[in-house]
mmCIF file of N, CA and C and ligand atoms in Angstrom:
data_model
loop_
_atom_site.group_PDB
_atom_site.id
_atom_site.type_symbol
_atom_site.label_atom_id
_atom_site.label_comp_id
_atom_site.label_asym_id
_atom_site.label_seq_id
_atom_site.Cartn_x
_atom_site.Cartn_y
_atom_site.Cartn_z
ATOM 1 N N MET S 1 0.677 11.545 2.781
ATOM 2 C CA MET S 1 1.928 11.728 3.496
ATOM 3 C C MET S 1 2.813 12.676 2.689
ATOM 4 N N ARG S 2 3.799 13.182 3.355
ATOM 5 C CA ARG S 2 4.746 14.044 2.649
ATOM 6 C C ARG S 2 6.102 13.376 2.606
ATOM 7 N N LYS S 3 6.840 13.707 1.546
ATOM 8 C CA LYS S 3 8.201 13.199 1.445
ATOM 9 C C LYS S 3 9.026 13.701 2.624
ATOM 10 N N PRO S 4 9.937 12.869 3.126
ATOM 11 C CA PRO S 4 10.818 13.357 4.187
ATOM 12 C C PRO S 4 11.599 14.573 3.689
ATOM 13 N N GLY S 5 11.723 15.568 4.541
ATOM 14 C CA GLY S 5 12.482 16.752 4.160
ATOM 15 C C GLY S 5 11.667 17.819 3.453
ATOM 16 N N THR S 6 10.363 17.595 3.298
ATOM 17 C CA THR S 6 9.511 18.596 2.667
ATOM 18 C C THR S 6 9.466 19.867 3.525
ATOM 19 N N ASP S 7 9.640 21.001 2.893
ATOM 20 C CA ASP S 7 9.514 22.287 3.590
ATOM 21 C C ASP S 7 8.027 22.545 3.842
ATOM 22 N N PRO S 8 7.604 22.568 5.121
ATOM 23 C CA PRO S 8 6.163 22.715 5.401
ATOM 24 C C PRO S 8 5.595 24.039 4.912
ATOM 25 N N LEU S 9 6.446 25.022 4.694
ATOM 26 C CA LEU S 9 5.968 26.319 4.231
ATOM 27 C C LEU S 9 5.953 26.417 2.709
ATOM 28 N N ASP S 10 6.507 25.408 2.061
ATOM 29 C CA ASP S 10 6.580 25.458 0.606
ATOM 30 C C ASP S 10 6.397 24.038 0.057
ATOM 31 N N VAL S 11 5.197 23.507 0.250
ATOM 32 C CA VAL S 11 4.927 22.134 -0.168
ATOM 33 C C VAL S 11 4.607 22.108 -1.664
ATOM 34 N N GLN S 12 5.352 21.324 -2.400
ATOM 35 C CA GLN S 12 5.105 21.175 -3.832
ATOM 36 C C GLN S 12 4.216 19.950 -4.067
ATOM 37 N N MET S 13 3.595 19.922 -5.218
ATOM 38 C CA MET S 13 2.760 18.763 -5.566
ATOM 39 C C MET S 13 3.531 17.444 -5.435
ATOM 40 N N THR S 14 4.765 17.451 -5.906
ATOM 41 C CA THR S 14 5.532 16.200 -5.906
ATOM 42 C C THR S 14 6.037 15.830 -4.512
ATOM 43 N N ASP S 15 5.855 16.731 -3.530
ATOM 44 C CA ASP S 15 6.206 16.390 -2.142
ATOM 45 C C ASP S 15 5.105 15.578 -1.484
ATOM 46 N N VAL S 16 3.934 15.569 -2.110
ATOM 47 C CA VAL S 16 2.770 14.901 -1.528
ATOM 48 C C VAL S 16 2.667 13.498 -2.126
ATOM 49 N N LEU S 17 2.666 12.500 -1.254
ATOM 50 C CA LEU S 17 2.601 11.112 -1.701
ATOM 51 C C LEU S 17 1.315 10.468 -1.196
ATOM 52 N N CYS S 18 0.786 9.582 -2.015
ATOM 53 C CA CYS S 18 -0.340 8.771 -1.563
ATOM 54 C C CYS S 18 0.141 7.868 -0.426
ATOM 55 N N ASP S 19 -0.600 7.843 0.675
ATOM 56 C CA ASP S 19 -0.212 6.997 1.808
ATOM 57 C C ASP S 19 -0.309 5.512 1.481
ATOM 58 N N PHE S 20 -1.027 5.194 0.428
ATOM 59 C CA PHE S 20 -1.347 3.795 0.171
ATOM 60 C C PHE S 20 -0.502 3.178 -0.935
ATOM 61 N N CYS S 21 -0.089 3.970 -1.930
ATOM 62 C CA CYS S 21 0.774 3.421 -2.989
ATOM 63 C C CYS S 21 2.077 4.204 -3.114
ATOM 64 N N HIS S 22 2.206 5.288 -2.349
ATOM 65 C CA HIS S 22 3.428 6.097 -2.320
ATOM 66 C C HIS S 22 3.732 6.777 -3.648
ATOM 67 N N ARG S 23 2.722 6.926 -4.472
ATOM 68 C CA ARG S 23 2.849 7.642 -5.726
ATOM 69 C C ARG S 23 2.863 9.149 -5.450
ATOM 70 N N GLU S 24 3.610 9.885 -6.256
ATOM 71 C CA GLU S 24 3.590 11.343 -6.133
ATOM 72 C C GLU S 24 2.288 11.896 -6.683
ATOM 73 N N TRP S 25 1.840 12.959 -6.073
ATOM 74 C CA TRP S 25 0.667 13.658 -6.569
ATOM 75 C C TRP S 25 1.023 14.300 -7.907
ATOM 76 N N SER S 26 0.159 14.155 -8.886
ATOM 77 C CA SER S 26 0.387 14.781 -10.183
ATOM 78 C C SER S 26 -0.946 15.235 -10.748
ATOM 79 N N GLU S 27 -0.877 16.000 -11.814
ATOM 80 C CA GLU S 27 -2.112 16.475 -12.446
ATOM 81 C C GLU S 27 -2.960 15.303 -12.929
ATOM 82 N N ALA S 28 -2.298 14.217 -13.280
ATOM 83 C CA ALA S 28 -3.008 13.094 -13.896
ATOM 84 C C ALA S 28 -3.831 12.299 -12.880
ATOM 85 N N VAL S 29 -3.378 12.275 -11.639
ATOM 86 C CA VAL S 29 -4.048 11.455 -10.634
ATOM 87 C C VAL S 29 -4.431 12.327 -9.439
ATOM 88 N N PRO S 30 -5.714 12.644 -9.319
ATOM 89 C CA PRO S 30 -6.133 13.483 -8.189
ATOM 90 C C PRO S 30 -5.938 12.774 -6.850
ATOM 91 N N MET S 31 -5.845 13.583 -5.800
ATOM 92 C CA MET S 31 -5.665 13.049 -4.447
ATOM 93 C C MET S 31 -6.752 13.606 -3.538
ATOM 94 N N ILE S 32 -7.136 12.813 -2.579
ATOM 95 C CA ILE S 32 -8.040 13.238 -1.522
ATOM 96 C C ILE S 32 -7.219 13.326 -0.241
ATOM 97 N N GLU S 33 -7.355 14.432 0.465
ATOM 98 C CA GLU S 33 -6.589 14.593 1.693
ATOM 99 C C GLU S 33 -7.417 14.174 2.904
ATOM 100 N N GLY S 34 -6.784 13.455 3.805
ATOM 101 C CA GLY S 34 -7.428 13.082 5.054
ATOM 102 C C GLY S 34 -6.869 13.930 6.180
ATOM 103 N N HIS S 35 -6.931 13.404 7.392
ATOM 104 C CA HIS S 35 -6.407 14.147 8.533
ATOM 105 C C HIS S 35 -4.893 14.025 8.598
ATOM 106 N N HIS S 36 -4.263 15.029 9.176
ATOM 107 C CA HIS S 36 -2.822 14.999 9.427
ATOM 108 C C HIS S 36 -2.021 14.729 8.166
ATOM 109 N N GLY S 37 -2.491 15.272 7.052
ATOM 110 C CA GLY S 37 -1.696 15.190 5.825
ATOM 111 C C GLY S 37 -1.722 13.841 5.147
ATOM 112 N N SER S 38 -2.557 12.919 5.620
ATOM 113 C CA SER S 38 -2.644 11.642 4.910
ATOM 114 C C SER S 38 -3.370 11.860 3.588
ATOM 115 N N CYS S 39 -3.005 11.081 2.576
ATOM 116 C CA CYS S 39 -3.575 11.256 1.246
ATOM 117 C C CYS S 39 -3.928 9.910 0.626
ATOM 118 N N LEU S 40 -4.983 9.940 -0.157
ATOM 119 C CA LEU S 40 -5.427 8.753 -0.889
ATOM 120 C C LEU S 40 -5.585 9.176 -2.343
ATOM 121 N N CYS S 41 -4.886 8.500 -3.250
ATOM 122 C CA CYS S 41 -4.983 8.901 -4.659
ATOM 123 C C CYS S 41 -6.193 8.228 -5.304
ATOM 124 N N ALA S 42 -6.573 8.758 -6.466
ATOM 125 C CA ALA S 42 -7.771 8.269 -7.147
ATOM 126 C C ALA S 42 -7.629 6.808 -7.552
ATOM 127 N N ARG S 43 -6.404 6.379 -7.855
ATOM 128 C CA ARG S 43 -6.241 4.977 -8.268
ATOM 129 C C ARG S 43 -6.462 4.031 -7.107
ATOM 130 N N CYS S 44 -5.889 4.407 -5.946
ATOM 131 C CA CYS S 44 -6.111 3.567 -4.771
ATOM 132 C C CYS S 44 -7.577 3.600 -4.382
ATOM 133 N N LEU S 45 -8.196 4.760 -4.527
ATOM 134 C CA LEU S 45 -9.615 4.870 -4.210
ATOM 135 C C LEU S 45 -10.430 3.905 -5.078
ATOM 136 N N SER S 46 -10.118 3.850 -6.369
ATOM 137 C CA SER S 46 -10.842 2.937 -7.266
ATOM 138 C C SER S 46 -10.656 1.493 -6.829
ATOM 139 N N THR S 47 -9.410 1.114 -6.530
ATOM 140 C CA THR S 47 -9.119 -0.259 -6.108
ATOM 141 C C THR S 47 -9.836 -0.575 -4.802
ATOM 142 N N ALA S 48 -9.732 0.360 -3.859
ATOM 143 C CA ALA S 48 -10.303 0.136 -2.539
ATOM 144 C C ALA S 48 -11.822 0.079 -2.615
ATOM 145 N N TYR S 49 -12.385 0.960 -3.417
ATOM 146 C CA TYR S 49 -13.842 1.028 -3.543
ATOM 147 C C TYR S 49 -14.379 -0.283 -4.124
ATOM 148 N N ALA S 50 -13.725 -0.761 -5.173
ATOM 149 C CA ALA S 50 -14.157 -2.014 -5.791
ATOM 150 C C ALA S 50 -14.029 -3.167 -4.801
ATOM 151 N N SER S 51 -12.966 -3.152 -4.014
ATOM 152 C CA SER S 51 -12.711 -4.242 -3.081
ATOM 153 C C SER S 51 -13.706 -4.242 -1.927
ATOM 154 N N VAL S 52 -13.875 -3.084 -1.295
ATOM 155 C CA VAL S 52 -14.693 -3.029 -0.077
ATOM 156 C C VAL S 52 -16.179 -2.925 -0.410
ATOM 157 N N VAL S 53 -16.518 -2.039 -1.354
ATOM 158 C CA VAL S 53 -17.941 -1.791 -1.634
ATOM 159 C C VAL S 53 -18.520 -2.892 -2.514
ATOM 160 N N HIS S 54 -17.822 -3.228 -3.586
ATOM 161 C CA HIS S 54 -18.402 -4.188 -4.530
ATOM 162 C C HIS S 54 -18.112 -5.638 -4.151
ATOM 163 N N ALA S 55 -16.888 -5.903 -3.751
ATOM 164 C CA ALA S 55 -16.541 -7.302 -3.445
ATOM 165 C C ALA S 55 -16.834 -7.656 -1.995
ATOM 166 N N GLY S 56 -17.102 -6.634 -1.160
ATOM 167 C CA GLY S 56 -17.439 -6.906 0.229
ATOM 168 C C GLY S 56 -16.264 -7.403 1.058
ATOM 169 N N LEU S 57 -15.051 -7.113 0.628
ATOM 170 C CA LEU S 57 -13.873 -7.554 1.378
ATOM 171 C C LEU S 57 -13.607 -6.615 2.547
ATOM 172 N N ASP S 58 -12.984 -7.158 3.564
ATOM 173 C CA ASP S 58 -12.630 -6.358 4.739
ATOM 174 C C ASP S 58 -11.231 -6.745 5.180
ATOM 175 N N ASP S 59 -10.315 -5.791 5.064
ATOM 176 C CA ASP S 59 -8.916 -6.054 5.402
ATOM 177 C C ASP S 59 -8.566 -5.686 6.837
ATOM 178 N N GLY S 60 -9.518 -5.251 7.606
ATOM 179 C CA GLY S 60 -9.112 -4.922 8.973
ATOM 180 C C GLY S 60 -10.007 -3.956 9.699
ATOM 181 N N GLY S 61 -11.268 -3.853 9.303
ATOM 182 C CA GLY S 61 -12.177 -2.952 9.996
ATOM 183 C C GLY S 61 -12.295 -3.314 11.469
ATOM 184 N N GLY S 62 -12.306 -2.314 12.324
ATOM 185 C CA GLY S 62 -12.491 -2.550 13.742
ATOM 186 C C GLY S 62 -11.238 -3.009 14.467
ATOM 187 N N ARG S 63 -10.157 -3.238 13.737
ATOM 188 C CA ARG S 63 -8.958 -3.736 14.397
ATOM 189 C C ARG S 63 -7.782 -2.766 14.323
ATOM 190 N N ALA S 64 -7.859 -1.811 13.422
ATOM 191 C CA ALA S 64 -6.771 -0.846 13.307
ATOM 192 C C ALA S 64 -7.375 0.475 12.878
ATOM 193 N N GLY S 65 -6.691 1.555 13.170
ATOM 194 C CA GLY S 65 -7.209 2.867 12.828
ATOM 195 C C GLY S 65 -7.141 3.133 11.341
ATOM 196 N N CYS S 66 -8.106 3.920 10.871
ATOM 197 C CA CYS S 66 -8.118 4.350 9.481
ATOM 198 C C CYS S 66 -7.109 5.487 9.311
ATOM 199 N N ARG S 67 -6.322 5.423 8.257
ATOM 200 C CA ARG S 67 -5.295 6.432 8.026
ATOM 201 C C ARG S 67 -5.901 7.793 7.686
ATOM 202 N N MET S 68 -7.083 7.781 7.106
ATOM 203 C CA MET S 68 -7.680 9.032 6.644
ATOM 204 C C MET S 68 -8.441 9.774 7.745
ATOM 205 N N CYS S 69 -9.235 9.062 8.550
ATOM 206 C CA CYS S 69 -10.024 9.741 9.585
ATOM 207 C C CYS S 69 -9.425 9.522 10.970
ATOM 208 N N LEU S 70 -8.424 8.658 11.078
ATOM 209 C CA LEU S 70 -7.712 8.386 12.327
ATOM 210 C C LEU S 70 -8.614 7.769 13.383
ATOM 211 N N GLU S 71 -9.732 7.222 12.949
ATOM 212 C CA GLU S 71 -10.618 6.563 13.902
ATOM 213 C C GLU S 71 -10.519 5.048 13.725
ATOM 214 N N THR S 72 -10.753 4.353 14.825
ATOM 215 C CA THR S 72 -10.882 2.904 14.740
ATOM 216 C C THR S 72 -12.361 2.592 14.696
ATOM 217 N N ARG S 73 -12.809 2.140 13.536
ATOM 218 C CA ARG S 73 -14.239 1.962 13.316
ATOM 219 C C ARG S 73 -14.550 0.517 13.009
ATOM 220 N N GLU S 74 -15.821 0.186 13.155
ATOM 221 C CA GLU S 74 -16.263 -1.169 12.843
ATOM 222 C C GLU S 74 -16.428 -1.382 11.340
ATOM 223 N N ASP S 75 -16.413 -0.303 10.583
ATOM 224 C CA ASP S 75 -16.609 -0.422 9.141
ATOM 225 C C ASP S 75 -15.556 -1.337 8.530
ATOM 226 N N PRO S 76 -15.913 -2.004 7.441
ATOM 227 C CA PRO S 76 -14.882 -2.699 6.678
ATOM 228 C C PRO S 76 -13.836 -1.697 6.192
ATOM 229 N N ALA S 77 -12.641 -2.174 5.917
ATOM 230 C CA ALA S 77 -11.563 -1.285 5.494
ATOM 231 C C ALA S 77 -10.718 -1.957 4.423
ATOM 232 N N TRP S 78 -9.971 -1.137 3.704
ATOM 233 C CA TRP S 78 -9.031 -1.631 2.692
ATOM 234 C C TRP S 78 -7.623 -1.357 3.168
ATOM 235 N N ARG S 79 -6.739 -2.329 2.962
ATOM 236 C CA ARG S 79 -5.361 -2.209 3.409
ATOM 237 C C ARG S 79 -4.445 -2.023 2.205
ATOM 238 N N SER S 80 -3.523 -1.111 2.326
ATOM 239 C CA SER S 80 -2.555 -0.896 1.258
ATOM 240 C C SER S 80 -1.697 -2.135 1.056
ATOM 241 N N PRO S 81 -1.498 -2.539 -0.210
ATOM 242 C CA PRO S 81 -0.609 -3.682 -0.457
ATOM 243 C C PRO S 81 0.855 -3.350 -0.116
ATOM 244 N N LEU S 82 1.186 -2.066 -0.075
ATOM 245 C CA LEU S 82 2.567 -1.663 0.200
ATOM 246 C C LEU S 82 2.834 -1.428 1.675
ATOM 247 N N ASP S 83 1.826 -1.027 2.398
ATOM 248 C CA ASP S 83 2.033 -0.602 3.769
ATOM 249 C C ASP S 83 0.946 -1.210 4.653
ATOM 250 N N PRO S 84 1.283 -2.273 5.389
ATOM 251 C CA PRO S 84 0.272 -2.961 6.188
ATOM 252 C C PRO S 84 -0.345 -2.080 7.275
ATOM 253 N N GLU S 85 0.286 -0.952 7.573
ATOM 254 C CA GLU S 85 -0.258 -0.034 8.573
ATOM 255 C C GLU S 85 -1.314 0.894 7.980
ATOM 256 N N ALA S 86 -1.373 0.961 6.663
ATOM 257 C CA ALA S 86 -2.237 1.939 6.004
ATOM 258 C C ALA S 86 -3.586 1.316 5.654
ATOM 259 N N LEU S 87 -4.592 1.737 6.410
ATOM 260 C CA LEU S 87 -5.957 1.270 6.185
ATOM 261 C C LEU S 87 -6.838 2.464 5.857
ATOM 262 N N VAL S 88 -7.862 2.237 5.055
ATOM 263 C CA VAL S 88 -8.867 3.277 4.856
ATOM 264 C C VAL S 88 -10.239 2.636 5.040
ATOM 265 N N CYS S 89 -11.091 3.295 5.833
ATOM 266 C CA CYS S 89 -12.379 2.690 6.183
ATOM 267 C C CYS S 89 -13.425 2.985 5.110
ATOM 268 N N LEU S 90 -14.501 2.219 5.167
ATOM 269 C CA LEU S 90 -15.588 2.348 4.194
ATOM 270 C C LEU S 90 -16.160 3.759 4.175
ATOM 271 N N ARG S 91 -16.330 4.347 5.352
ATOM 272 C CA ARG S 91 -16.901 5.695 5.392
ATOM 273 C C ARG S 91 -16.014 6.684 4.639
ATOM 274 N N CYS S 92 -14.696 6.588 4.846
ATOM 275 C CA CYS S 92 -13.793 7.499 4.154
ATOM 276 C C CYS S 92 -13.791 7.241 2.648
ATOM 277 N N LEU S 93 -13.919 5.983 2.247
ATOM 278 C CA LEU S 93 -13.975 5.676 0.815
ATOM 279 C C LEU S 93 -15.200 6.332 0.186
ATOM 280 N N LYS S 94 -16.335 6.261 0.889
ATOM 281 C CA LYS S 94 -17.561 6.855 0.345
ATOM 282 C C LYS S 94 -17.448 8.376 0.282
ATOM 283 N N LEU S 95 -16.890 8.958 1.335
ATOM 284 C CA LEU S 95 -16.711 10.415 1.338
ATOM 285 C C LEU S 95 -15.773 10.841 0.215
ATOM 286 N N ALA S 96 -14.681 10.111 0.071
ATOM 287 C CA ALA S 96 -13.697 10.458 -0.954
ATOM 288 C C ALA S 96 -14.293 10.297 -2.349
ATOM 289 N N ALA S 97 -15.076 9.233 -2.534
ATOM 290 C CA ALA S 97 -15.695 8.995 -3.840
ATOM 291 C C ALA S 97 -16.654 10.132 -4.184
ATOM 292 N N ARG S 98 -17.426 10.566 -3.186
ATOM 293 C CA ARG S 98 -18.378 11.648 -3.425
ATOM 294 C C ARG S 98 -17.637 12.945 -3.756
ATOM 295 N N ALA S 99 -16.569 13.224 -3.016
ATOM 296 C CA ALA S 99 -15.828 14.460 -3.232
ATOM 297 C C ALA S 99 -15.171 14.469 -4.614
ATOM 298 N N LEU S 100 -14.600 13.351 -5.001
ATOM 299 C CA LEU S 100 -13.911 13.312 -6.299
ATOM 300 C C LEU S 100 -14.898 13.394 -7.449
ATOM 301 N N GLU S 101 -16.047 12.774 -7.295
ATOM 302 C CA GLU S 101 -17.047 12.826 -8.365
ATOM 303 C C GLU S 101 -17.595 14.235 -8.545
ATOM 304 N N LYS S 102 -17.627 14.981 -7.449
ATOM 305 C CA LYS S 102 -18.141 16.350 -7.519
ATOM 306 C C LYS S 102 -17.144 17.290 -8.173
ATOM 307 N N ASP S 103 -15.879 16.904 -8.158
ATOM 308 C CA ASP S 103 -14.830 17.774 -8.674
ATOM 309 C C ASP S 103 -14.749 17.601 -10.192
ATOM 310 N N PRO S 104 -15.167 18.632 -10.938
ATOM 311 C CA PRO S 104 -15.218 18.475 -12.392
ATOM 312 C C PRO S 104 -13.840 18.239 -13.009
ATOM 313 N N ASP S 105 -12.789 18.671 -12.316
ATOM 314 C CA ASP S 105 -11.440 18.490 -12.855
ATOM 315 C C ASP S 105 -10.929 17.064 -12.698
ATOM 316 N N SER S 106 -11.511 16.328 -11.766
ATOM 317 C CA SER S 106 -10.934 15.017 -11.480
ATOM 318 C C SER S 106 -11.263 14.015 -12.580
ATOM 319 N N GLY S 107 -12.466 14.132 -13.152
ATOM 320 C CA GLY S 107 -12.868 13.163 -14.164
ATOM 321 C C GLY S 107 -13.045 11.761 -13.598
ATOM 322 N N TRP S 108 -13.082 11.664 -12.277
ATOM 323 C CA TRP S 108 -13.124 10.338 -11.653
ATOM 324 C C TRP S 108 -14.549 9.839 -11.539
ATOM 325 N N ARG S 109 -14.732 8.567 -11.793
ATOM 326 C CA ARG S 109 -16.031 7.925 -11.562
ATOM 327 C C ARG S 109 -15.798 6.679 -10.731
ATOM 328 N N ARG S 110 -16.698 6.441 -9.789
ATOM 329 C CA ARG S 110 -16.512 5.234 -8.982
ATOM 330 C C ARG S 110 -16.648 4.007 -9.869
ATOM 331 N N PRO S 111 -15.900 2.967 -9.545
ATOM 332 C CA PRO S 111 -15.960 1.767 -10.388
ATOM 333 C C PRO S 111 -17.350 1.137 -10.345
ATOM 334 N N GLU S 112 -17.759 0.586 -11.477
ATOM 335 C CA GLU S 112 -19.039 -0.111 -11.547
ATOM 336 C C GLU S 112 -18.898 -1.472 -10.867
ATOM 337 N N ALA S 113 -19.990 -1.936 -10.318
ATOM 338 C CA ALA S 113 -19.991 -3.303 -9.813
ATOM 339 C C ALA S 113 -19.847 -4.255 -11.000
ATOM 340 N N SER S 114 -19.035 -5.267 -10.859
ATOM 341 C CA SER S 114 -18.889 -6.191 -11.984
ATOM 342 C C SER S 114 -20.165 -7.006 -12.116
ATOM 343 N N ALA S 115 -20.458 -7.415 -13.339
ATOM 344 C CA ALA S 115 -21.736 -8.038 -13.624
ATOM 345 C C ALA S 115 -21.833 -9.458 -13.076
ATOM 346 N N SER S 116 -20.733 -10.039 -12.708
ATOM 347 C CA SER S 116 -20.729 -11.434 -12.299
ATOM 348 C C SER S 116 -21.515 -11.642 -11.011
HETATM 349 ZN ZN1 LIG C 1 -2.433 5.649 -4.183
HETATM 350 ZN ZN1 LIG C 2 -11.801 6.461 7.879
#
């Protein structure tokens, strides 16, 4: 998402907010862009990935649209703790994880499954 009042012709990094934690985009935390300017930061991606992929949790798949792909899918999804409207589906999490891992600048690695 973008901060209210952002000049669409001159978008700065700090005008771009993660849709899920509302953090500003910075060099330290890479962001993945979805449709219509929605964004998912690497930290939320790690949390969501661990929750949906490793823990098998589902916060609303099939019942609400995914913020990133704008589709209502049967896939499990992760819900933002800050914004109950903000969901990201499993497919988008996998795509985002693959894209971030490929980006040598991101330094991001998907979370390991816990040994328990
Ligand atoms: Zn975030
Ligand atoms: Zn999606």
